[in-house]
Short mmCIF file of C-alpha atoms and ligand atoms in Angstrom, two decimals:
data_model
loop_
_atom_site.label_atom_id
_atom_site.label_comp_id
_atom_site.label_asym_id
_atom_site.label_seq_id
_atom_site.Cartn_x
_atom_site.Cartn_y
_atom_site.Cartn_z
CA UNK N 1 0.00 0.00 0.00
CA UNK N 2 1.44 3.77 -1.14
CA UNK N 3 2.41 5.31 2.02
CA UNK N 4 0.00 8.55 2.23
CA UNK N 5 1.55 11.87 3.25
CA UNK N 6 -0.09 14.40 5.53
CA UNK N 7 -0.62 17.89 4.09
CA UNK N 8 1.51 20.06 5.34
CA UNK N 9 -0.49 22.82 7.76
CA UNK N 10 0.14 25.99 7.24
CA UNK N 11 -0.82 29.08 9.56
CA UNK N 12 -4.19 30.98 8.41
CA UNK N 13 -2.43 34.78 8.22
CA UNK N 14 -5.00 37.30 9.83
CA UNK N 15 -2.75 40.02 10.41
CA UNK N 16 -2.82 43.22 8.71
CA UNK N 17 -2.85 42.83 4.50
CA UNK N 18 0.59 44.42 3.10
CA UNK N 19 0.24 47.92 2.83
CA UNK N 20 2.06 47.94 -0.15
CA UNK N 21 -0.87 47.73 -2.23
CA UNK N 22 -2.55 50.60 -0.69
CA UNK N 23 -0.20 52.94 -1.62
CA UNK N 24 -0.34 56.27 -3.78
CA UNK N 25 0.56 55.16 -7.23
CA UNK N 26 2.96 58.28 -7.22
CA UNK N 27 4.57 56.66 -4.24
CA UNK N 28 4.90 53.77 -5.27
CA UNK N 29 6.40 54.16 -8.48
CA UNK N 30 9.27 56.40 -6.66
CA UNK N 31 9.36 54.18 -3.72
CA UNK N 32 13.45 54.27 -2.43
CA UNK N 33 14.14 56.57 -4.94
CA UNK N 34 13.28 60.38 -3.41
CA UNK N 35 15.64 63.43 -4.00
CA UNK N 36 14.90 65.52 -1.11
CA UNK N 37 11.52 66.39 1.03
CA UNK N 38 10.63 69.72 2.86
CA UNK N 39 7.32 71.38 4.04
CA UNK N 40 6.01 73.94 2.54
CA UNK N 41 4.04 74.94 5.84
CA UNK N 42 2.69 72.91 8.98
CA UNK N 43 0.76 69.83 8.25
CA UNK N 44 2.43 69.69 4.23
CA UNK N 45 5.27 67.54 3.69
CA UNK N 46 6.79 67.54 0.24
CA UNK N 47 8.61 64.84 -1.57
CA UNK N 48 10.51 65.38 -5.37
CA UNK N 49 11.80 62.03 -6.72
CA UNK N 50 14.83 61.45 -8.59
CA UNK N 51 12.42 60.88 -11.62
CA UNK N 52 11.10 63.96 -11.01
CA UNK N 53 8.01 63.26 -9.50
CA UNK N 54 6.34 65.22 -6.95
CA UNK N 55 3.87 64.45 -4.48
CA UNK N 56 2.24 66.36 -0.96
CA UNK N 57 0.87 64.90 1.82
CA UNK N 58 -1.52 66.77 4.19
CA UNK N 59 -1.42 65.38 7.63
CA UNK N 60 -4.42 65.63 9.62
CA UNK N 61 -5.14 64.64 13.47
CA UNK N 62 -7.86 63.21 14.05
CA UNK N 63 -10.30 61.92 17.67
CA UNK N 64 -8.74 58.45 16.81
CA UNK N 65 -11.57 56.30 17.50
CA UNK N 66 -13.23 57.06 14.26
CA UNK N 67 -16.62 55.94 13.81
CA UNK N 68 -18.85 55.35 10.49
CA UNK N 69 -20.02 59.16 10.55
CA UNK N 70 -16.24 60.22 10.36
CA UNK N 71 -15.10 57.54 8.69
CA UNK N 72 -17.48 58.64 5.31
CA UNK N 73 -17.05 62.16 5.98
CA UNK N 74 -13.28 61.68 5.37
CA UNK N 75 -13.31 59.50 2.78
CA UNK N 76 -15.68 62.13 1.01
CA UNK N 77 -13.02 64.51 1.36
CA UNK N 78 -10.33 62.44 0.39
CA UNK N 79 -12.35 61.26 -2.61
CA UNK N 80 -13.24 65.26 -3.67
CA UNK N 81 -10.33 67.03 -2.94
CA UNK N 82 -7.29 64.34 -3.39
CA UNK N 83 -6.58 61.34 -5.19
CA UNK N 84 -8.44 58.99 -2.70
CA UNK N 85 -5.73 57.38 -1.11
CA UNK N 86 -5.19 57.75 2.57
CA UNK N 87 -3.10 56.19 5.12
CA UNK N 88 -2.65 56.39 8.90
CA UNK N 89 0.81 57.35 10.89
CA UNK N 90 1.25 55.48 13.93
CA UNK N 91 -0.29 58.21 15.80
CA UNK N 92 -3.30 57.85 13.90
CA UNK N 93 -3.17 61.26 12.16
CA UNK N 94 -4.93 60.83 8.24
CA UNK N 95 -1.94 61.37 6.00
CA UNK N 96 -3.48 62.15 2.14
CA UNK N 97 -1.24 62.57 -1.05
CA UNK N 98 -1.96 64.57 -3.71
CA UNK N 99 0.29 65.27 -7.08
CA UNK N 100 -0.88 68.36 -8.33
CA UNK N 101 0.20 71.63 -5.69
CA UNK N 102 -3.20 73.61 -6.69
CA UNK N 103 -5.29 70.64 -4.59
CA UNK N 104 -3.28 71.41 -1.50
CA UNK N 105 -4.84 74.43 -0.55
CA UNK N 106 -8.57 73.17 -1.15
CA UNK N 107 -8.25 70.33 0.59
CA UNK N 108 -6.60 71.39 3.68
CA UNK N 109 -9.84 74.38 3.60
CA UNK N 110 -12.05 71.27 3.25
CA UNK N 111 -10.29 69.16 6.15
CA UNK N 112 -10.17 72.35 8.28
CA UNK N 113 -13.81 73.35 7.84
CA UNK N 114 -15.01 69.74 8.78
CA UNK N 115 -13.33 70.47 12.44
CA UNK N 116 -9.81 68.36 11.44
CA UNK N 117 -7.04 70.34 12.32
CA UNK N 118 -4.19 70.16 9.48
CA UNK N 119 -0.29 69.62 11.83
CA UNK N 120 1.66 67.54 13.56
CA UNK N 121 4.78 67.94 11.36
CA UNK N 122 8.42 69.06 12.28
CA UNK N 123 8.44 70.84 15.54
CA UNK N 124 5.14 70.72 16.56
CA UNK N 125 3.21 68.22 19.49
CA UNK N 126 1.98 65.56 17.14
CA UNK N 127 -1.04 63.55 17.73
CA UNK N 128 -0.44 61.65 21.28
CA UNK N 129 -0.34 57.89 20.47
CA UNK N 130 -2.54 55.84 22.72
CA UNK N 131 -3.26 52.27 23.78
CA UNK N 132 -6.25 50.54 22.89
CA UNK N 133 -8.27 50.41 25.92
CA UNK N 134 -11.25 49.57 26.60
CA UNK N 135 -12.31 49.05 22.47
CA UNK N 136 -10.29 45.98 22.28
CA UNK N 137 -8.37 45.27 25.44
CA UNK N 138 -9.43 43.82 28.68
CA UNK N 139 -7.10 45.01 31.07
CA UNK N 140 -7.46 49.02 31.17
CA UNK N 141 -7.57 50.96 34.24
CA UNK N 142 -8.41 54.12 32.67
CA UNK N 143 -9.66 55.67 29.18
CA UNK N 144 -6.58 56.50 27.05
CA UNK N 145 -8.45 57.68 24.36
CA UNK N 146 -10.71 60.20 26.07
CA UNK N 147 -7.40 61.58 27.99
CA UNK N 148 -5.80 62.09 24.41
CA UNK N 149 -8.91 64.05 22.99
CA UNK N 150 -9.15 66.24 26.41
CA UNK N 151 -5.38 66.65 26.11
CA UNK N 152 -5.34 67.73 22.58
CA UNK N 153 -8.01 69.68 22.76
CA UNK N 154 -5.92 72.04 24.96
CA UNK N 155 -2.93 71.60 22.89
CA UNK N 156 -4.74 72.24 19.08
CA UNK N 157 -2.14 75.57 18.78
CA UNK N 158 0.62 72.99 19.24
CA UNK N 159 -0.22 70.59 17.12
CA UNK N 160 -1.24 73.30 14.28
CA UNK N 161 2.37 75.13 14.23
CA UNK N 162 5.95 74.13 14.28
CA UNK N 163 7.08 76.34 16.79
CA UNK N 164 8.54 74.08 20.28
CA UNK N 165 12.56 73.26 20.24
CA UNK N 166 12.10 70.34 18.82
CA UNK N 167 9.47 67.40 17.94
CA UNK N 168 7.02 66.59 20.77
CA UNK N 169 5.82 62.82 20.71
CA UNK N 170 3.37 62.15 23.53
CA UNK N 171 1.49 58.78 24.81
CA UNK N 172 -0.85 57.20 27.05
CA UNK N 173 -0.88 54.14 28.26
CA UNK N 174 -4.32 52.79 30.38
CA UNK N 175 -2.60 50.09 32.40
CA UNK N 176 0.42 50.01 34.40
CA UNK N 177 2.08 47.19 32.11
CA UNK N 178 1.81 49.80 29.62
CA UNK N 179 1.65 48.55 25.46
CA UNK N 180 2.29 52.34 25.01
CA UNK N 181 5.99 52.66 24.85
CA UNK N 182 6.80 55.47 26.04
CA UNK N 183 7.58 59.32 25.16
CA UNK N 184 8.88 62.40 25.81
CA UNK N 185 5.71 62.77 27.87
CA UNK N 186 4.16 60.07 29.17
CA UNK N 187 0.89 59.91 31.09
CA UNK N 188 0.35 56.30 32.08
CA UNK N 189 -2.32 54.93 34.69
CA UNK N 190 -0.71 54.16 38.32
CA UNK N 191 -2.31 51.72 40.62
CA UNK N 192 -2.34 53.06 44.18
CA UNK N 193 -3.41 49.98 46.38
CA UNK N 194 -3.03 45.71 45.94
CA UNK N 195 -5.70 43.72 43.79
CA UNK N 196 -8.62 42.74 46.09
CA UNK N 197 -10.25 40.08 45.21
CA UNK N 198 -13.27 37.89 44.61
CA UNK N 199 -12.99 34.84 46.03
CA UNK N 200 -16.18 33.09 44.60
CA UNK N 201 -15.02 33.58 41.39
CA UNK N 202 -11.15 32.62 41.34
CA UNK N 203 -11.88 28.88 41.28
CA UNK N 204 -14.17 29.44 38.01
CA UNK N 205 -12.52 32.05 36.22
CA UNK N 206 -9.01 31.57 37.05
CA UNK N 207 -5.88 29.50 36.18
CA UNK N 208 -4.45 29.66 39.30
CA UNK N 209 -0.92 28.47 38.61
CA UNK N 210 -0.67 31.21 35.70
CA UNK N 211 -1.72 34.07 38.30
CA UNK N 212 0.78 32.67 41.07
CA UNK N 213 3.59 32.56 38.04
CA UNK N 214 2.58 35.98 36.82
CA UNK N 215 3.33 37.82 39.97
CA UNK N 216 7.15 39.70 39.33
CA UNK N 217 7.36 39.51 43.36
CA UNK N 218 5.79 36.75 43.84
CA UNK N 219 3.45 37.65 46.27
CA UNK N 220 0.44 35.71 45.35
CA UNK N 221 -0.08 32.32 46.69
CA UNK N 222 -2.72 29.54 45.99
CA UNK N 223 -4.97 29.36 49.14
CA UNK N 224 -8.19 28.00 50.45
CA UNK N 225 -10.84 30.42 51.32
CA UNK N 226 -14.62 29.62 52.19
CA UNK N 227 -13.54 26.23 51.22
CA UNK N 228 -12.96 26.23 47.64
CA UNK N 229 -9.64 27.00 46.07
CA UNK N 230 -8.72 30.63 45.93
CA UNK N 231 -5.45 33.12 45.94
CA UNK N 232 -4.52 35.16 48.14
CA UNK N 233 -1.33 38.13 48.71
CA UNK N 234 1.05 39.49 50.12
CA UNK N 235 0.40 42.90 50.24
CA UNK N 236 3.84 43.77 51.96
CA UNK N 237 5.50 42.45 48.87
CA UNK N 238 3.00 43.97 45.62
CA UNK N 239 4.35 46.22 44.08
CA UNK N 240 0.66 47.16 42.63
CA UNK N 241 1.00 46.55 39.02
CA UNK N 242 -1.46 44.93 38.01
CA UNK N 243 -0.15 42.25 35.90
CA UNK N 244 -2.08 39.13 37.77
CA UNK N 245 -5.97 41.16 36.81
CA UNK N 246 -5.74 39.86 32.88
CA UNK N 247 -5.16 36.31 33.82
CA UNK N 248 -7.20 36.48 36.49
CA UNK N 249 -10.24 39.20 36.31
CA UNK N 250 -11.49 38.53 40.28
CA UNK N 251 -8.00 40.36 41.25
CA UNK N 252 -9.54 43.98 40.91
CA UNK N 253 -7.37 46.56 41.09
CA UNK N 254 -8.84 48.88 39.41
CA UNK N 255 -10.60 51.61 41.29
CA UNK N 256 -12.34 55.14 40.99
CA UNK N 257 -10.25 56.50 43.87
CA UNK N 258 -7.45 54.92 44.11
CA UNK N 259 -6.43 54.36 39.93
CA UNK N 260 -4.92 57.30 39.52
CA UNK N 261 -2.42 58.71 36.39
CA UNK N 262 1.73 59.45 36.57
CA UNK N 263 2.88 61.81 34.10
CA UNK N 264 7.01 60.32 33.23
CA UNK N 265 9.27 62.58 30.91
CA UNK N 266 12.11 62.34 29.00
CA UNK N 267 11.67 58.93 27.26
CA UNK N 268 12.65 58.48 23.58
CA UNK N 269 12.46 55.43 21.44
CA UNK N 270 14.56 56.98 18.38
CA UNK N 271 18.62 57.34 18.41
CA UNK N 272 18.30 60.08 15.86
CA UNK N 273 21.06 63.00 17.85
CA UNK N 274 21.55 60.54 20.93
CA UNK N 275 20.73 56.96 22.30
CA UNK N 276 17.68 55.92 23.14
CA UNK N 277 16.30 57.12 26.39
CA UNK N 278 14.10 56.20 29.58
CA UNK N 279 11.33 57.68 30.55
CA UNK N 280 10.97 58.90 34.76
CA UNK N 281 8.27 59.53 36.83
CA UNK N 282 7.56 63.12 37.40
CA UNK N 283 4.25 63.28 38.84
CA UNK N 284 2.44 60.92 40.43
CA UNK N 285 -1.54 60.13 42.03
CA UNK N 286 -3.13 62.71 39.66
CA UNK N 287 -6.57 62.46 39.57
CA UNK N 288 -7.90 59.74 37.18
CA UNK N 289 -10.72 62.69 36.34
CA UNK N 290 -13.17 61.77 33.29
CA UNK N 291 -14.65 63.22 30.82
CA UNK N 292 -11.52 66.16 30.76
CA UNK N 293 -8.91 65.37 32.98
CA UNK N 294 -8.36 68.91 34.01
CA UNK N 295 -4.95 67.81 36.48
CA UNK N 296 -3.30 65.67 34.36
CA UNK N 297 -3.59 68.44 31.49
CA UNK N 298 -2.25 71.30 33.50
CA UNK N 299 0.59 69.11 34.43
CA UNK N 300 1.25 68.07 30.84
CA UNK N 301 0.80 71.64 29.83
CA UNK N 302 3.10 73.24 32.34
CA UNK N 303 6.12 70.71 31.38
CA UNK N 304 5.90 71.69 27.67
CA UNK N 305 5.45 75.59 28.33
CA UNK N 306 8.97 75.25 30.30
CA UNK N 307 10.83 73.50 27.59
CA UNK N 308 9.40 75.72 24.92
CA UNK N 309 10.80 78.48 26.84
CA UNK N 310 13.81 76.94 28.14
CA UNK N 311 15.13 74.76 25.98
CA UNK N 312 17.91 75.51 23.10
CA UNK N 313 17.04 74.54 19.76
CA UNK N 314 16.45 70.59 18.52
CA UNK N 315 16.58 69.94 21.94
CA UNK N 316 13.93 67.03 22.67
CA UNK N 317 12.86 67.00 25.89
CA UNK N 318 14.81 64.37 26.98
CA UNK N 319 18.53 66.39 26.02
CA UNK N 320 16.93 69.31 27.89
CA UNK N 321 16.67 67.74 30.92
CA UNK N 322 19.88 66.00 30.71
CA UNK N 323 21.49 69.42 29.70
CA UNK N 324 19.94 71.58 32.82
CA UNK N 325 19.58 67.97 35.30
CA UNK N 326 16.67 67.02 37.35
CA UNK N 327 16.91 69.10 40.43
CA UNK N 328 16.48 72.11 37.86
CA UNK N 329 14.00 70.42 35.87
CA UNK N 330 11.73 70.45 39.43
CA UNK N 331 12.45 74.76 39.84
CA UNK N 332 11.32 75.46 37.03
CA UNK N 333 8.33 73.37 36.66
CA UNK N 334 7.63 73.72 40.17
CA UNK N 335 6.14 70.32 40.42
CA UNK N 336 6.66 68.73 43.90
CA UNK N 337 9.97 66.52 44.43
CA UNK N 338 8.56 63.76 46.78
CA UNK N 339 9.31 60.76 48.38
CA UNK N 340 7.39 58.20 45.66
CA UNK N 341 10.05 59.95 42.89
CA UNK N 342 12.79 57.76 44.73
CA UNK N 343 12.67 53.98 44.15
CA UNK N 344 13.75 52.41 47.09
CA UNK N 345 12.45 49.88 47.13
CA UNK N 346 14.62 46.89 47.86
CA UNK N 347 13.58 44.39 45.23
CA UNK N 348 13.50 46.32 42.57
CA UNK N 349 17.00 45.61 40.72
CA UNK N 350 15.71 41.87 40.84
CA UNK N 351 11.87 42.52 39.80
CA UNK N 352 10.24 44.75 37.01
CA UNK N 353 10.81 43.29 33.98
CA UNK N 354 14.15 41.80 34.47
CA UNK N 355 11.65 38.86 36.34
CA UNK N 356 11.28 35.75 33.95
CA UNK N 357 8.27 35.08 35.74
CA UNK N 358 6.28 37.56 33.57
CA UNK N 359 5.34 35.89 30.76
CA UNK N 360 3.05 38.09 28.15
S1 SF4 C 1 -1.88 49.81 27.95
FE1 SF4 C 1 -2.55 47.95 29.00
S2 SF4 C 1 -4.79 48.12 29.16
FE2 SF4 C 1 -4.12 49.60 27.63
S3 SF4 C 1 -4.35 48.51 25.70
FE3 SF4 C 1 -2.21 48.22 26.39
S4 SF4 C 1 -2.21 46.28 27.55
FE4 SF4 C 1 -4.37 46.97 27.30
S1 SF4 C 2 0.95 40.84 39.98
FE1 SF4 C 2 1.40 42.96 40.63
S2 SF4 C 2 -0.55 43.72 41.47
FE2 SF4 C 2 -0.73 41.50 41.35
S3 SF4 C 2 -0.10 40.81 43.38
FE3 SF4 C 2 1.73 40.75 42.09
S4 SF4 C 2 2.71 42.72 42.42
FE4 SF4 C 2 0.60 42.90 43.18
#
């Protein structure tokens, strides 16, 4: 009998369809092969190709979580006043190319008369990129989204001009395990106070093993309580951040008084003028204060009003602070230097993330 082979199994792909495909045919026929960019003004960027090609882009912001109303009243605009192709930065601003320069100026009037503000290039505070929350994860202690459209409400000048030191790149982040990166402003949830937890649901909901392992100080321990099996922890050792509440929902932590949000500074992914760089915490237990968040905006707004005055030029905020040092960063701020700045706490070199316990 012929031996009979197994089909070899493949993986289904689900992820995102090449972009490639989606791009402006201008762009893609020059793609590698550009002589120079500039901007013409705020919001423009414009690209001449070796060929001789040109092509603008318009960058828009947008509220992010765009729903069918403003996802047809773009594309109307796109499909009027451009050559209906679109795509979106990584901050979710609308980026639309157009080859001829005479469609620049309409189209901009048409984005800016819909109430999208046309920015977000060069030196200016471009949209603030944002975790998912509560639209598709399960683990938020906070709304990032709404924070970003309170925040950039306040900061529409900003994003408009070109006119801080440098570029501004902001994020949120709605849990304390933080998918967000980080920025040169950060403002990232901050749990206050140990998970409590529901003990007549652990034995249903949870894999108990996985919470126990996911602990970075391991301070949760299987236990009996009422009878059936439960958790329970060490609240000398948690360090309050939340990572045992996806695995294991009954571990609340969040909490209208005591989630609260920690604004960190200084971080920066890119090694553009110098290395990569860390955010730290600068302000901490801010009110977590829907729909506007009026705290955590006057704290966000007070840190960039002192760089744009006191910082040299193509300075991010990160080479400011280095430049002038902490203690100096606090004066002229004037945000309180307290006691929760200092990490003293005397696991931490062998916790955080350096734990292989975490497993994500
Ligand atoms: S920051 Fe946390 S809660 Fe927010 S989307 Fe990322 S993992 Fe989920
Ligand atoms: S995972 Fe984090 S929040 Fe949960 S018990 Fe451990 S230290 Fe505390």
């Amino acid at each position: 009998m012929a031996e009979v082979k197994a089909a070899p199994k493949y993986p289904i792909e689900s992820g995102c369809p090449d972009g490639m495909q989606y791009l402006h045919p201008t762009m893609l026929k020059n793609f590698g092969n550009w002589k120079y960019h500039d901007r013409p003004r705020p919001g423009v960027l414009h690209h001449v190709a070796h060929s001789g090609d040109e092509i603008w882009t318009v960058r828009v912001g947008t509220q992010r979580q765009l729903g069918p109303y403003e996802i047809n009243l773009l594309c109307d605009i796109i499909d009027k006043y451009a050559d209906g192709f679109v795509r979106f930065s990584i901050r979710s601003n609308l980026e639309v190319s157009v080859t001829e320069e005479t469609k620049v100026e309409p189209l901009i009037k048409a984005f800016t008369d819909a109430g999208y503000p046309v920015g977000g290039t060069g030196n200016s505070v471009t949209m603030i990129s944002h975790t998912q929350g509560w639209l598709h994860c399960d683990i938020p202690g906070t709304d990032a989204s709404g924070v970003v459209k309170a925040m950039m409400d306040e900061l529409h000048k900003e994003f408009i001009s070109e006119q801080m030191p440098n570029r501004v790149h902001i994020t949120t982040s709605c849990c304390q395990i933080n998918c967000g990166g980080q920025g040169d402003i950060a403002i990232n949830i901050q749990h206050t106070k140990p998970p409590k937890i529901n003990h007549d649901l652990v034995a249903n909901v949870c894999e108990r093993p996985s919470v126990v392992a996911r602990c970075p100080v391991a301070a949760i321990r299987p236990a009996i309580v009422n009878g059936k099996p439960s958790l329970e922890v060490d609240e000398k050792k948690c360090i309050c951040c939340g990572a045992c509440f996806p695995p294991c929902p009954p571990m609340q932590i969040n909490d209208p008084d005591h989630s609260k949000l920690a604004v960190w500074v200084g971080g920066k992914h890119s090694n553009a003028r110098s290395k990569p760089m860390f955010h730290k915490l600068v302000a901490a237990g801010i009110p977590n204060n829907p729909p506007r968040w009026p705290e955590a905006t006057k704290v966000v707004l007070n840190i960039l009003e002192t760089y744009k005055k006191d910082a040299k030029d193509w300075e991010r905020i990160g080479d400011w602070i280095e430049r002038i040092g902490w203690p100096r960063f606090f004066e002229l701020t004037e945000l309180p230097f307290t006691k929760y700045h200092i990490d003293n706490w005397h696991g931490a070199r062998n916790s955080l993330n350096a734990s292989t316990h975490i497993r994500f």
